[in-house]
């Protein structure tokens, strides 16, 4: 795993010192080696975490044999040996996947190469003949890539952190992105927290001319893979009988075993995260099946037993015979990690499970350089609790005639009803405490929804329901869920939710979390469940096999039962949550109170200070639990502090 940066200057030649400063802001992503390449007005930089081909032959930026192309590359191409076999007559200098990719591009071109790639990656390739930079991001969005205009420079990097090395410019916080961040606890692609800077959408690539770039203009990205095309073309897969659960399970097991085997390829030690859940247990079981020695596994837990999965993970590890290491997270570890969050969060990010993810990454890094995890299983295996909950709610709403729903919504929004409701408190309804008027307004909104996907987005995926009311000058954008609602209408609603999560929640939340948390300690994290072939296979698996009798993760559970007794895994899904409510009232109380002080919020001018102050007061006095909502704001505030400090240092 690595960190990449690049710049196209419009007013001067490339500045090697600037490229170095940008590059070295990403040292945590690549502590083993560093390189730059500058020519005319183009500069490329690379930080390397050596995983395959530890020799100097893996050094980047790398130039193709022909001398035409130069690449900076972050990730792993799991089918690089297959690609290499299709490239005869190439004189290989080493055995890295980077060299295979650059020679494939030299032979086939960028688009044709991307069509044949299977892996996790973000790369930039400079075509010296055509004076063009091509940037690309993997199909599922496992690896990040930001790009855009910073003043009169076109820049790109693995993290926004690299832009801290740039001179001051007119780049500033995008308040619309901030509103959207409050709704989803993250900023969805293609937007970023900075105005003018974008994230490359998963499965896309774009070309930027270095010969005559027009400041402020960005080319459209082209798609080389999407869940839409995958879902539309999903079939019985080479004649497989999709009415046979046995045949489906056999193919799924074979695909996953191949994926795990390909992702064990490394010239450094490899281990695995083990939570004791279905997904990570399945990955570890398949790893152990092909390993000649006990797999090194790692688990994190909490002193609060209600949030800890240590016992379950320990049982699975014992059954599979892994070399198991665990750590219980106490108050000291919590405070240390919270103070570090801004240094590796890169962008405001409200998923609090990044805390234990970072700690388990830190634990693993003391023993290995690469870890496998079970991320992606909930989306592919229909594993989230919210899926059946949304189906049940949609079924209830569907029984109410549309005309009657409209009449009821109008009645709930009438002024006398609102006047009375404002004077009455209500318990938690629809995910939040507060005045009854807020609840009635939310019910009215639900009654007006025309599409089940909107229901899923508004009720189950939205954190702050009305973020524009608290972000000063903010106007949230249409979500990536909204973008997917149109083409997913051809799918049954039970599948729509998972596909929408694959497009939005997975890359913008889950994969962002594991990338930042692991790369902060220079640990490469691989996700074998998100192998492209397995994702495409799951798109064609019928409902009866994927969730037999409505049971979530039925297929994945059947696969795991081949290796682990059901008695060790049959338990309610717990997730990777943290006890935020108690932490904000206890060890994090002073930290939170300082960041959310009324005068401070007024001075900075991003949030409605009175609203936030009331929420904090209600939470600290135990009148309401606003911990999840306050955490979103706290993450922005701590990120803002870190960016302000960076700006002071760079002058």
XYZ file of C-alpha atoms in Angstrom:
651
model
C 0.000 0.000 0.000
C 1.188 3.477 -0.764
C 0.433 7.175 -1.018
C 0.426 9.044 -4.313
C 0.409 12.754 -5.202
C 0.629 14.797 -8.359
C 0.436 18.327 -9.729
C -0.015 20.052 -13.084
C 1.209 23.633 -12.981
C -0.397 26.228 -15.252
C 1.979 29.137 -14.665
C 5.398 27.541 -14.213
C 7.369 24.322 -14.336
C 6.840 21.639 -11.732
C 8.464 22.415 -8.381
C 10.228 19.286 -7.031
C 10.323 20.727 -3.506
C 6.558 21.211 -3.516
C 5.991 17.658 -4.757
C 8.239 16.340 -1.994
C 6.348 18.296 0.659
C 3.014 16.957 -0.621
C 4.387 13.433 -0.849
C 5.851 13.411 2.637
C 2.559 14.451 4.209
C 1.591 10.870 3.320
C 4.570 9.178 4.931
C 2.245 7.068 7.100
C 0.897 5.452 3.926
C 4.396 4.494 2.776
C 7.265 4.573 5.273
C 9.594 2.240 3.351
C 10.581 4.282 0.285
C 9.886 7.569 -1.493
C 10.342 8.989 -4.963
C 9.413 11.888 -7.254
C 9.385 12.488 -10.998
C 9.105 15.931 -12.597
C 9.047 16.938 -16.241
C 7.968 20.287 -17.661
C 4.862 21.311 -15.678
C 4.027 17.829 -14.318
C 5.165 16.441 -10.970
C 4.456 13.010 -9.466
C 5.282 11.798 -5.972
C 5.086 8.422 -4.231
C 5.433 6.983 -0.727
C 5.876 3.219 -0.632
C 4.798 0.543 1.808
C 6.738 -2.427 0.437
C 4.550 -5.533 0.217
C 5.388 -7.248 -3.103
C 8.912 -7.078 -4.541
C 10.748 -5.396 -1.688
C 13.702 -4.604 -3.938
C 14.517 -1.352 -5.721
C 12.726 -2.762 -8.790
C 9.454 -1.827 -7.106
C 10.469 1.816 -6.678
C 8.038 4.496 -7.883
C 7.346 6.635 -9.835
C 7.979 3.906 -12.399
C 8.641 4.441 -16.102
C 7.536 1.893 -18.696
C 10.131 0.070 -20.780
C 9.217 2.209 -23.772
C 9.720 5.401 -21.762
C 6.275 6.685 -22.765
C 4.375 6.179 -19.505
C 5.119 7.087 -15.875
C 2.980 5.671 -13.046
C 2.354 6.290 -9.368
C 0.239 3.493 -7.964
C -1.456 2.695 -4.641
C -2.906 -0.731 -4.020
C -2.683 -4.357 -5.011
C -3.677 -5.987 -8.303
C -4.638 -9.513 -7.308
C -4.716 -10.867 -10.860
C -1.395 -9.331 -11.862
C 0.140 -12.741 -12.578
C -2.666 -13.470 -15.069
C -2.083 -10.097 -16.716
C 1.640 -10.760 -16.788
C 1.081 -14.055 -18.583
C -0.785 -12.158 -21.314
C 2.161 -9.822 -21.906
C 4.740 -11.833 -23.832
C 8.064 -10.392 -24.937
C 8.268 -7.921 -22.040
C 11.673 -7.662 -20.384
C 10.741 -7.678 -16.686
C 12.995 -5.816 -14.296
C 11.339 -7.072 -11.094
C 8.205 -8.919 -9.979
C 5.925 -6.147 -8.671
C 2.314 -5.686 -9.743
C 3.142 -2.032 -10.464
C 5.453 -3.063 -13.293
C 2.764 -5.322 -14.740
C 0.209 -2.485 -14.711
C 2.475 0.046 -16.410
C 3.511 -2.442 -19.108
C -0.126 -3.476 -19.630
C -1.068 0.178 -20.145
C 1.847 0.579 -22.553
C 0.583 -2.429 -24.522
C -3.215 -2.126 -24.263
C -3.971 1.440 -23.137
C -5.587 2.626 -19.903
C -9.210 1.758 -20.629
C -8.522 -1.776 -21.870
C -6.222 -2.430 -18.910
C -8.822 -1.254 -16.399
C -11.360 -3.624 -17.950
C -9.058 -6.536 -17.095
C -8.002 -5.439 -13.594
C -9.137 -7.103 -10.386
C -7.907 -5.526 -7.199
C -7.898 -2.471 -4.971
C -6.102 0.510 -6.415
C -5.827 4.179 -7.212
C -3.245 5.264 -9.739
C -2.106 8.092 -11.991
C -0.363 7.496 -15.308
C 1.328 10.264 -17.279
C 1.455 9.837 -21.049
C 4.593 11.737 -22.090
C 3.702 11.560 -25.803
C 0.187 12.980 -25.498
C 0.867 15.158 -22.432
C -2.063 13.685 -20.480
C -2.528 12.368 -16.969
C -4.984 9.508 -16.461
C -6.234 8.865 -12.919
C -8.329 5.851 -11.911
C -9.943 4.288 -8.841
C -10.861 0.637 -8.288
C -14.326 -0.772 -8.928
C -15.579 -0.851 -5.327
C -13.776 2.247 -4.025
C -11.431 0.433 -1.655
C -8.620 2.940 -2.225
C -9.149 6.744 -2.145
C -8.225 9.420 -4.660
C -8.903 13.177 -4.417
C -8.417 15.657 -7.245
C -9.275 19.203 -8.294
C -8.017 22.761 -8.570
C -6.066 24.363 -5.744
C -5.604 27.900 -6.885
C -3.991 27.637 -10.346
C -2.714 24.089 -9.820
C -4.456 20.858 -10.756
C -3.644 18.474 -7.922
C -4.447 14.928 -6.863
C -3.543 12.771 -3.876
C -4.496 9.707 -1.883
C -5.581 11.968 0.981
C -6.544 15.596 1.457
C -3.712 15.717 3.981
C -1.248 16.080 1.109
C -2.801 19.436 0.208
C -1.732 20.819 3.589
C 1.696 21.234 1.983
C 0.337 23.599 -0.679
C 0.497 27.384 -0.330
C -2.602 29.140 0.934
C -5.269 29.673 -1.693
C -8.974 30.286 -1.982
C -9.754 26.662 -1.039
C -12.228 26.610 1.836
C -14.790 24.430 3.576
C -17.762 23.599 1.378
C -20.765 24.228 3.619
C -22.995 22.154 1.346
C -20.662 19.204 1.877
C -20.777 19.881 5.618
C -24.578 19.638 5.566
C -24.357 16.403 3.619
C -21.772 15.105 6.078
C -24.201 15.620 8.964
C -26.859 13.618 7.151
C -24.626 10.628 6.404
C -21.758 11.046 8.916
C -19.399 11.321 5.913
C -19.036 13.317 2.717
C -20.137 11.106 -0.198
C -18.196 11.047 -3.483
C -17.813 12.874 -5.798
C -17.715 15.723 -3.286
C -15.211 16.505 -0.548
C -15.199 18.846 2.416
C -13.227 21.376 0.329
C -14.876 23.501 -2.317
C -13.316 22.657 -5.683
C -11.820 19.315 -4.607
C -13.528 16.056 -5.542
C -13.242 12.362 -4.829
C -12.972 10.125 -7.846
C -16.068 7.905 -7.894
C -15.356 4.147 -7.609
C -15.038 2.347 -10.905
C -14.192 5.473 -12.905
C -11.224 7.165 -14.540
C -10.557 10.528 -16.147
C -7.992 12.201 -18.367
C -6.491 15.637 -17.710
C -4.407 17.453 -20.320
C -1.154 18.935 -19.086
C -0.525 20.792 -22.345
C -3.188 23.467 -22.007
C -5.328 22.923 -18.898
C -8.056 25.501 -18.265
C -7.998 26.611 -14.626
C -11.157 25.558 -12.815
C -12.384 23.122 -15.458
C -12.491 19.388 -14.764
C -13.111 16.632 -17.306
C -15.961 14.177 -16.863
C -15.037 10.779 -15.472
C -15.717 7.650 -17.533
C -17.043 4.443 -15.953
C -15.236 1.141 -16.420
C -17.317 -0.832 -13.857
C -20.456 -0.226 -11.842
C -22.934 -2.264 -9.763
C -25.526 -1.328 -12.363
C -23.800 -3.175 -15.201
C -22.839 -5.979 -12.841
C -26.425 -6.427 -11.663
C -27.863 -6.170 -15.151
C -25.565 -8.844 -16.544
C -25.605 -11.202 -13.544
C -26.703 -14.603 -14.803
C -26.522 -18.213 -13.835
C -22.761 -17.894 -14.316
C -21.439 -20.453 -16.763
C -24.583 -22.558 -16.670
C -24.815 -22.801 -12.872
C -28.218 -23.984 -11.616
C -29.430 -20.997 -9.594
C -32.336 -23.044 -8.254
C -29.890 -25.286 -6.437
C -28.659 -23.915 -3.125
C -25.984 -26.606 -3.055
C -24.637 -25.504 -6.444
C -24.753 -21.832 -5.431
C -22.886 -22.522 -2.206
C -20.251 -24.594 -3.997
C -19.565 -21.793 -6.495
C -19.563 -19.103 -3.771
C -17.142 -21.112 -1.645
C -14.835 -21.666 -4.605
C -14.839 -17.964 -5.555
C -14.117 -16.867 -1.992
C -11.375 -19.425 -1.543
C -9.706 -18.165 -4.721
C -10.064 -14.580 -3.561
C -8.520 -15.307 -0.170
C -5.662 -17.266 -1.742
C -4.874 -14.429 -4.173
C -4.900 -11.890 -1.365
C -2.440 -13.883 0.725
C 0.264 -13.158 -1.867
C 2.838 -10.905 -0.196
C 6.537 -10.748 0.606
C 5.733 -9.650 4.183
C 3.778 -11.211 7.101
C -0.020 -11.412 6.670
C -2.711 -11.669 9.358
C -6.440 -11.058 9.807
C -8.940 -9.099 11.861
C -11.277 -11.455 13.751
C -14.364 -10.028 15.424
C -16.122 -13.344 15.915
C -18.833 -12.377 13.420
C -19.821 -14.286 10.292
C -17.747 -12.314 7.775
C -14.370 -12.147 9.490
C -14.720 -15.732 10.748
C -15.343 -16.959 7.205
C -12.314 -15.101 5.878
C -10.087 -16.488 8.642
C -11.425 -20.015 8.132
C -10.551 -19.865 4.423
C -7.127 -18.401 5.210
C -6.400 -21.173 7.689
C -7.533 -23.766 5.141
C -4.720 -22.865 2.728
C -2.084 -21.793 5.244
C 0.720 -24.091 6.331
C 0.925 -22.420 9.746
C -1.521 -20.824 12.205
C -2.945 -17.560 10.878
C -2.222 -14.552 13.058
C -5.568 -13.043 14.142
C -6.341 -9.859 16.069
C -9.346 -8.725 18.098
C -10.228 -5.535 19.962
C -12.734 -5.277 22.819
C -14.031 -2.866 25.448
C -14.205 -2.858 29.207
C -17.988 -2.491 28.769
C -19.018 -6.087 28.038
C -22.117 -5.044 26.083
C -19.835 -3.686 23.336
C -17.176 -6.389 23.409
C -16.879 -9.422 21.111
C -13.683 -10.775 22.579
C -15.195 -13.988 23.965
C -16.782 -14.906 20.645
C -13.616 -14.147 18.682
C -11.579 -16.158 21.156
C -13.850 -19.193 20.666
C -13.571 -18.988 16.864
C -9.796 -18.570 17.046
C -9.491 -21.582 19.320
C -11.609 -23.755 17.030
C -9.658 -22.749 13.911
C -6.293 -22.957 15.650
C -5.107 -19.428 14.889
C -2.296 -17.535 16.586
C -4.609 -15.101 18.369
C -3.881 -11.702 19.942
C -6.453 -9.494 21.651
C -6.614 -6.118 23.377
C -9.208 -4.683 25.744
C -9.779 -0.973 25.092
C -9.849 1.060 28.302
C -10.250 4.742 29.091
C -6.564 5.513 28.527
C -6.539 3.991 25.038
C -9.755 5.834 24.233
C -8.417 9.259 25.160
C -5.153 8.658 23.308
C -6.970 7.571 20.153
C -9.482 10.431 20.184
C -6.615 12.911 20.384
C -5.028 11.249 17.314
C -8.205 11.178 15.215
C -7.662 14.509 13.424
C -4.189 13.424 12.337
C -5.485 10.490 10.290
C -9.171 11.297 9.744
C -8.213 13.341 6.631
C -11.805 14.556 6.183
C -14.619 15.042 8.739
C -15.923 11.532 9.407
C -18.582 10.638 11.955
C -18.480 6.834 12.132
C -17.221 6.298 15.683
C -16.195 2.708 14.955
C -13.045 4.191 13.413
C -11.729 4.245 17.008
C -11.626 0.465 17.579
C -10.675 -0.078 13.912
C -7.600 2.084 14.439
C -6.705 0.307 17.677
C -6.976 -3.182 16.182
C -4.881 -1.947 13.233
C -2.263 -0.689 15.654
C -2.330 -4.006 17.478
C -1.900 -5.966 14.249
C 0.895 -3.720 12.918
C 3.142 -4.829 15.752
C 3.080 -8.321 14.208
C 2.247 -8.087 10.473
C 2.292 -5.670 7.536
C -0.883 -6.915 5.808
C -4.260 -7.908 7.260
C -7.422 -9.341 5.736
C -10.843 -8.266 6.997
C -14.473 -9.301 6.459
C -15.787 -5.937 5.267
C -18.441 -6.131 2.557
C -20.290 -9.153 3.884
C -23.294 -7.164 5.103
C -23.874 -5.587 1.709
C -23.339 -8.795 -0.264
C -24.969 -11.170 2.207
C -27.964 -9.010 3.161
C -26.745 -8.725 6.732
C -27.824 -5.352 8.143
C -30.713 -5.251 10.605
C -32.053 -2.213 8.794
C -32.888 -4.262 5.686
C -35.780 -6.292 7.184
C -36.804 -3.289 9.296
C -37.181 -1.135 6.190
C -39.078 -3.877 4.355
C -41.531 -4.087 7.262
C -42.025 -0.303 7.389
C -42.458 -0.071 3.621
C -45.057 -2.836 3.753
C -47.051 -0.961 6.395
C -46.944 2.317 4.484
C -47.959 0.567 1.263
C -51.241 -0.494 2.886
C -52.274 3.142 3.261
C -53.824 4.542 0.052
C -51.682 7.297 -1.443
C -54.495 9.835 -1.295
C -55.119 9.110 2.383
C -51.399 9.435 3.109
C -51.361 12.875 1.485
C -54.390 14.003 3.523
C -52.813 12.738 6.756
C -49.504 14.480 5.962
C -51.311 17.771 5.345
C -53.176 17.421 8.647
C -49.968 16.797 10.608
C -48.461 19.971 9.127
C -51.408 22.227 9.958
C -50.543 25.203 12.119
C -52.765 24.311 15.132
C -51.264 20.815 15.306
C -47.721 22.209 15.045
C -48.458 24.874 17.692
C -49.656 22.256 20.165
C -46.884 19.776 19.358
C -44.179 22.336 20.027
C -45.298 22.438 23.629
C -45.164 18.690 24.150
C -42.072 16.526 24.554
C -41.948 13.068 23.035
C -39.883 9.915 23.474
C -37.488 8.693 20.819
C -39.376 8.197 17.561
C -37.842 7.699 14.135
C -34.338 7.672 15.558
C -34.118 10.819 17.704
C -35.461 12.426 20.894
C -36.934 15.914 20.940
C -40.175 17.933 20.601
C -43.293 16.151 19.368
C -43.489 18.663 16.497
C -40.258 17.249 15.067
C -41.715 13.730 15.159
C -44.935 14.734 13.481
C -43.008 16.559 10.783
C -40.954 13.433 10.150
C -44.080 11.284 9.971
C -45.553 13.708 7.446
C -42.388 13.478 5.352
C -42.595 9.678 5.374
C -46.221 9.722 4.274
C -45.254 11.853 1.259
C -42.443 9.584 0.040
C -43.216 8.063 -3.352
C -40.412 5.521 -3.627
C -39.247 2.816 -1.185
C -35.622 3.783 -1.842
C -36.386 7.264 -0.536
C -37.771 5.623 2.589
C -34.549 3.693 3.074
C -32.459 6.806 2.538
C -34.487 9.137 4.745
C -35.228 6.835 7.673
C -32.376 4.352 7.864
C -29.389 6.032 6.206
C -29.903 9.657 7.246
C -28.314 10.712 10.515
C -29.293 14.359 10.925
C -32.727 14.589 9.295
C -32.615 18.373 8.736
C -28.901 19.248 8.534
C -29.462 22.559 6.739
C -31.218 23.844 9.866
C -28.017 23.614 11.899
C -25.283 24.337 9.292
C -25.110 28.083 8.641
C -25.247 28.696 4.906
C -25.384 24.971 4.140
C -27.609 23.332 1.556
C -27.138 19.595 1.355
C -26.721 17.961 -2.018
C -28.729 15.183 -3.559
C -27.291 12.009 -2.127
C -25.584 9.241 -4.005
C -28.530 7.158 -2.853
C -30.765 9.497 -4.810
C -28.618 8.984 -7.892
C -29.091 5.234 -7.589
C -32.830 5.340 -6.972
C -33.613 5.726 -10.668
C -31.843 2.741 -12.194
C -32.419 0.418 -9.209
C -36.190 0.626 -9.673
C -35.912 -2.354 -11.977
C -34.732 -4.415 -8.998
C -36.883 -5.879 -6.212
C -36.818 -3.611 -3.178
C -35.059 -6.172 -0.964
C -32.083 -6.087 -3.339
C -32.208 -2.355 -3.965
C -31.122 -1.508 -0.436
C -27.974 -3.623 -0.628
C -27.074 -2.288 -4.086
C -27.473 1.295 -2.871
C -25.195 0.508 0.071
C -22.656 -0.994 -2.311
C -22.661 2.283 -4.244
C -22.678 4.723 -1.357
C -22.374 3.469 2.214
C -19.643 0.913 1.581
C -17.067 3.140 -0.185
C -17.892 6.394 1.598
C -18.159 5.003 5.120
C -16.896 1.459 5.686
C -13.989 1.454 3.249
C -12.992 5.020 4.121
C -12.906 4.023 7.774
C -10.703 0.966 7.296
C -8.361 2.746 4.878
C -7.690 5.722 7.154
C -7.540 3.692 10.363
C -5.136 1.080 8.966
C -2.933 3.317 6.826
C -2.398 5.648 9.777
C -0.179 2.892 11.202
C 1.163 1.728 7.796
C -0.927 -1.454 7.751
C -2.283 -2.699 4.426
C -5.847 -3.946 4.780
C -7.330 -6.281 2.166
C -11.018 -7.174 1.763
C -11.449 -10.555 0.014
C -15.265 -10.496 0.181
C -15.124 -7.551 -2.223
C -13.361 -9.504 -4.929
C -15.002 -8.312 -8.135
C -15.887 -11.831 -9.321
C -17.603 -12.610 -6.008
C -19.487 -9.295 -6.020
C -20.759 -9.990 -9.532
C -21.728 -13.530 -8.553
C -23.725 -12.315 -5.537
C -25.644 -9.928 -7.819
C -27.201 -12.991 -9.482
C -27.901 -15.080 -6.380
C -31.684 -15.375 -5.855
C -33.379 -14.232 -2.684
C -34.186 -17.769 -1.571
C -30.479 -18.645 -1.419
C -29.160 -15.328 -0.114
C -31.528 -15.028 2.830
C -33.316 -18.344 3.263
C -36.635 -17.910 5.080
C -35.719 -14.235 5.540
C -32.600 -15.084 7.552
C -29.875 -12.455 6.988
C -26.553 -13.744 5.650
C -28.003 -17.216 5.087
C -25.558 -18.029 2.300
C -22.495 -16.793 4.182
C -23.615 -18.688 7.288
C -23.902 -21.885 5.273
C -20.390 -21.367 3.918
C -19.001 -20.735 7.392
C -20.734 -23.836 8.800
C -18.402 -25.926 6.640
C -15.559 -24.788 8.882
C -17.052 -23.631 12.187
C -19.938 -25.194 14.190
C -23.128 -23.125 14.218
C -23.065 -23.193 18.006
C -20.085 -20.819 17.919
C -21.649 -18.318 15.519
C -25.417 -18.342 16.174
C -25.794 -15.099 18.096
C -27.309 -11.668 17.425
C -25.320 -9.349 15.162
C -23.397 -6.901 17.332
C -21.374 -4.727 14.989
C -18.348 -2.637 15.901
C -20.073 0.045 17.964
C -18.628 2.054 20.832
C -20.269 3.383 24.037
C -20.421 7.021 22.902
C -23.245 8.022 25.237
C -21.270 7.208 28.375
C -17.937 8.417 27.000
C -19.264 11.904 26.237
C -20.717 12.139 29.747
C -17.517 10.750 31.290
C -13.912 10.739 30.053
C -14.650 12.829 26.916
C -16.875 15.391 28.636
C -14.253 18.142 28.921
C -12.991 17.570 25.364
C -16.507 17.749 23.923
C -17.508 20.772 25.991
C -14.481 22.700 24.767
C -15.042 21.941 21.068
C -18.770 22.706 21.315
C -18.566 25.805 23.511
C -21.266 28.276 22.470
C -18.906 31.232 21.986
C -16.485 29.135 19.986
C -19.215 27.946 17.623
C -20.455 31.505 17.167
C -16.961 32.747 16.404
C -16.249 30.027 13.829
C -19.642 30.445 12.208
C -20.343 26.967 10.848
C -23.113 25.788 13.189
C -26.166 27.220 14.916
C -24.521 27.618 18.312
C -27.764 27.750 20.297
C -29.028 24.449 18.889
C -25.749 22.615 19.500
C -25.423 24.055 23.007
C -28.930 22.896 23.928
C -28.245 19.413 22.577
C -24.982 19.169 24.521
C -26.652 20.358 27.719
C -29.480 17.856 27.322
C -27.035 15.045 26.697
C -24.669 15.826 29.576
C -27.591 16.081 32.006
C -28.967 12.737 30.733
C -32.225 14.342 29.564
C -31.626 12.888 26.101
C -29.085 10.819 24.227
C -27.661 13.047 21.492
C -24.284 11.303 21.422
C -24.352 10.143 17.780
C -25.456 13.544 16.459
C -22.984 15.458 18.618
C -20.202 13.137 17.473
C -20.678 14.262 13.867
C -20.231 17.880 14.917
C -17.290 17.012 17.163
C -15.532 15.277 14.288
C -15.835 18.379 12.134
C -14.668 20.604 14.976
C -11.605 18.478 15.719
C -10.812 18.249 11.991
C -11.111 22.042 11.727
C -8.661 22.446 14.593
C -6.138 20.203 12.862
C -6.490 22.035 9.529
C -6.086 25.395 11.260
C -2.869 24.203 12.892
C -1.605 22.940 9.509
C -2.348 26.304 7.909
C -0.392 28.128 10.624
C 2.620 25.846 10.115
C 2.724 26.354 6.364
C 2.356 30.127 6.744
